[in-house]
Amino acid sequence: MPTVYTQEFKQRALRLMEDHLHHTQCSQWSAAQAVGTKLGISPHTMRGWLKQARRDAGTEPGATTDELEELRRLRRENRELRRANEILKTASAFFAAEPGRRLPK
């Protein structure tokens, strides 16, 4: 199961990474490796956090965290509606095929 980090921890890690980038003028990957090693976090995770934080700030192109959450919510809702639609189609076909059924007046 993946480790869940608090938002505060992520923000502190990102601040350390931004400071490292600013003071050493190194690449994002080098900063992610240096800071990630100190904190016991994968450099891939660190770099992903940095990229997402920059998207959220509008300094890097891509979907923001809010947009990604909305997309997940809409996909989940779409899935539920498709399931409900399939159930209604099946029920409709079942009742339409039932011989001798009379509709109430």
PDB file of C-alpha atoms in Angstrom:
ATOM      1  CA  MET A   1       0.000   0.000   0.000  1.00  0.00           C
ATOM      2  CA  PRO A   2       1.441   3.412  -0.935  1.00  0.00           C
ATOM      3  CA  THR A   3       2.516   5.783   1.800  1.00  0.00           C
ATOM      4  CA  VAL A   4       0.157   8.702   2.349  1.00  0.00           C
ATOM      5  CA  TYR A   5       1.918  11.966   3.159  1.00  0.00           C
ATOM      6  CA  THR A   6       0.218  14.941   4.779  1.00  0.00           C
ATOM      7  CA  GLN A   7      -0.225  18.127   2.788  1.00  0.00           C
ATOM      8  CA  GLU A   8       2.046  19.923   5.267  1.00  0.00           C
ATOM      9  CA  PHE A   9       4.814  17.352   4.725  1.00  0.00           C
ATOM     10  CA  LYS A  10       4.510  17.720   0.947  1.00  0.00           C
ATOM     11  CA  GLN A  11       4.678  21.509   1.189  1.00  0.00           C
ATOM     12  CA  ARG A  12       7.797  21.364   3.362  1.00  0.00           C
ATOM     13  CA  ALA A  13       9.432  18.873   1.003  1.00  0.00           C
ATOM     14  CA  LEU A  14       8.606  21.107  -1.954  1.00  0.00           C
ATOM     15  CA  ARG A  15      10.042  24.141  -0.165  1.00  0.00           C
ATOM     16  CA  LEU A  16      13.264  22.206   0.447  1.00  0.00           C
ATOM     17  CA  MET A  17      13.370  21.180  -3.194  1.00  0.00           C
ATOM     18  CA  GLU A  18      12.729  24.735  -4.437  1.00  0.00           C
ATOM     19  CA  ASP A  19      15.477  26.028  -2.106  1.00  0.00           C
ATOM     20  CA  HIS A  20      17.852  23.354  -3.372  1.00  0.00           C
ATOM     21  CA  LEU A  21      17.038  24.271  -6.980  1.00  0.00           C
ATOM     22  CA  HIS A  22      17.547  27.970  -6.275  1.00  0.00           C
ATOM     23  CA  HIS A  23      20.835  27.633  -4.374  1.00  0.00           C
ATOM     24  CA  THR A  24      22.551  24.965  -6.464  1.00  0.00           C
ATOM     25  CA  GLN A  25      21.159  25.784  -9.928  1.00  0.00           C
ATOM     26  CA  CYS A  26      20.844  22.049 -10.583  1.00  0.00           C
ATOM     27  CA  SER A  27      18.211  20.150 -12.557  1.00  0.00           C
ATOM     28  CA  GLN A  28      14.830  19.183 -11.118  1.00  0.00           C
ATOM     29  CA  TRP A  29      15.910  15.561 -11.141  1.00  0.00           C
ATOM     30  CA  SER A  30      19.110  16.281  -9.177  1.00  0.00           C
ATOM     31  CA  ALA A  31      17.159  18.303  -6.623  1.00  0.00           C
ATOM     32  CA  ALA A  32      14.534  15.553  -6.360  1.00  0.00           C
ATOM     33  CA  GLN A  33      17.258  12.972  -5.748  1.00  0.00           C
ATOM     34  CA  ALA A  34      19.068  15.085  -3.145  1.00  0.00           C
ATOM     35  CA  VAL A  35      15.984  16.115  -1.160  1.00  0.00           C
ATOM     36  CA  GLY A  36      14.199  12.797  -1.668  1.00  0.00           C
ATOM     37  CA  THR A  37      17.160  10.867  -0.285  1.00  0.00           C
ATOM     38  CA  LYS A  38      17.256  13.056   2.835  1.00  0.00           C
ATOM     39  CA  LEU A  39      13.523  12.610   3.433  1.00  0.00           C
ATOM     40  CA  GLY A  40      13.302   8.966   2.406  1.00  0.00           C
ATOM     41  CA  ILE A  41      11.072   9.715  -0.588  1.00  0.00           C
ATOM     42  CA  SER A  42      11.459   8.478  -4.134  1.00  0.00           C
ATOM     43  CA  PRO A  43      12.831  11.158  -6.477  1.00  0.00           C
ATOM     44  CA  HIS A  44       9.994  10.259  -8.865  1.00  0.00           C
ATOM     45  CA  THR A  45       7.495  11.172  -6.154  1.00  0.00           C
ATOM     46  CA  MET A  46       9.306  14.421  -5.361  1.00  0.00           C
ATOM     47  CA  ARG A  47       9.430  15.429  -9.017  1.00  0.00           C
ATOM     48  CA  GLY A  48       5.740  14.582  -9.450  1.00  0.00           C
ATOM     49  CA  TRP A  49       4.829  16.752  -6.465  1.00  0.00           C
ATOM     50  CA  LEU A  50       6.875  19.630  -7.895  1.00  0.00           C
ATOM     51  CA  LYS A  51       5.288  19.365 -11.332  1.00  0.00           C
ATOM     52  CA  GLN A  52       1.767  19.244  -9.839  1.00  0.00           C
ATOM     53  CA  ALA A  53       2.477  22.197  -7.535  1.00  0.00           C
ATOM     54  CA  ARG A  54       3.663  24.213 -10.530  1.00  0.00           C
ATOM     55  CA  ARG A  55       0.540  23.238 -12.500  1.00  0.00           C
ATOM     56  CA  ASP A  56      -1.620  24.333  -9.562  1.00  0.00           C
ATOM     57  CA  ALA A  57       0.265  27.649  -9.454  1.00  0.00           C
ATOM     58  CA  GLY A  58      -0.215  28.106 -13.203  1.00  0.00           C
ATOM     59  CA  THR A  59       3.500  28.183 -13.999  1.00  0.00           C
ATOM     60  CA  GLU A  60       3.478  24.867 -15.853  1.00  0.00           C
ATOM     61  CA  PRO A  61       0.912  23.622 -18.382  1.00  0.00           C
ATOM     62  CA  GLY A  62      -1.389  20.785 -17.420  1.00  0.00           C
ATOM     63  CA  ALA A  63      -4.423  19.946 -15.326  1.00  0.00           C
ATOM     64  CA  THR A  64      -4.572  21.377 -11.823  1.00  0.00           C
ATOM     65  CA  THR A  65      -5.393  19.253  -8.787  1.00  0.00           C
ATOM     66  CA  ASP A  66      -8.928  20.685  -8.707  1.00  0.00           C
ATOM     67  CA  GLU A  67      -9.434  19.847 -12.376  1.00  0.00           C
ATOM     68  CA  LEU A  68      -8.167  16.296 -11.836  1.00  0.00           C
ATOM     69  CA  GLU A  69     -10.527  15.818  -8.873  1.00  0.00           C
ATOM     70  CA  GLU A  70     -13.457  17.121 -10.942  1.00  0.00           C
ATOM     71  CA  LEU A  71     -12.511  14.765 -13.789  1.00  0.00           C
ATOM     72  CA  ARG A  72     -12.425  11.781 -11.378  1.00  0.00           C
ATOM     73  CA  ARG A  73     -15.818  12.781  -9.961  1.00  0.00           C
ATOM     74  CA  LEU A  74     -17.356  13.122 -13.424  1.00  0.00           C
ATOM     75  CA  ARG A  75     -15.933   9.782 -14.571  1.00  0.00           C
ATOM     76  CA  ARG A  76     -17.322   8.074 -11.453  1.00  0.00           C
ATOM     77  CA  GLU A  77     -20.725   9.704 -12.023  1.00  0.00           C
ATOM     78  CA  ASN A  78     -20.627   8.686 -15.696  1.00  0.00           C
ATOM     79  CA  ARG A  79     -19.863   5.072 -14.711  1.00  0.00           C
ATOM     80  CA  GLU A  80     -22.784   5.018 -12.268  1.00  0.00           C
ATOM     81  CA  LEU A  81     -25.159   6.490 -14.842  1.00  0.00           C
ATOM     82  CA  ARG A  82     -24.081   3.939 -17.454  1.00  0.00           C
ATOM     83  CA  ARG A  83     -24.753   1.129 -14.957  1.00  0.00           C
ATOM     84  CA  ALA A  84     -28.179   2.537 -14.135  1.00  0.00           C
ATOM     85  CA  ASN A  85     -28.922   2.907 -17.844  1.00  0.00           C
ATOM     86  CA  GLU A  86     -27.992  -0.744 -18.484  1.00  0.00           C
ATOM     87  CA  ILE A  87     -30.269  -1.866 -15.650  1.00  0.00           C
ATOM     88  CA  LEU A  88     -33.141   0.160 -17.105  1.00  0.00           C
ATOM     89  CA  LYS A  89     -32.518  -1.250 -20.599  1.00  0.00           C
ATOM     90  CA  THR A  90     -32.528  -4.807 -19.249  1.00  0.00           C
ATOM     91  CA  ALA A  91     -35.699  -4.215 -17.228  1.00  0.00           C
ATOM     92  CA  SER A  92     -37.401  -2.573 -20.192  1.00  0.00           C
ATOM     93  CA  ALA A  93     -36.545  -5.506 -22.469  1.00  0.00           C
ATOM     94  CA  PHE A  94     -37.734  -7.977 -19.816  1.00  0.00           C
ATOM     95  CA  PHE A  95     -41.105  -6.309 -19.316  1.00  0.00           C
ATOM     96  CA  ALA A  96     -41.619  -5.694 -23.046  1.00  0.00           C
ATOM     97  CA  ALA A  97     -41.066  -9.399 -23.758  1.00  0.00           C
ATOM     98  CA  GLU A  98     -43.482 -10.613 -21.058  1.00  0.00           C
ATOM     99  CA  PRO A  99     -46.474 -12.162 -22.873  1.00  0.00           C
ATOM    100  CA  GLY A 100     -50.021 -11.262 -21.896  1.00  0.00           C
ATOM    101  CA  ARG A 101     -49.009  -8.383 -19.691  1.00  0.00           C
ATOM    102  CA  ARG A 102     -51.574  -5.625 -19.510  1.00  0.00           C
ATOM    103  CA  LEU A 103     -50.786  -2.115 -18.477  1.00  0.00           C
ATOM    104  CA  PRO A 104     -52.889  -0.646 -15.630  1.00  0.00           C
ATOM    105  CA  LYS A 105     -55.418   2.016 -16.594  1.00  0.00           C
TER     106      LYS A 105
END
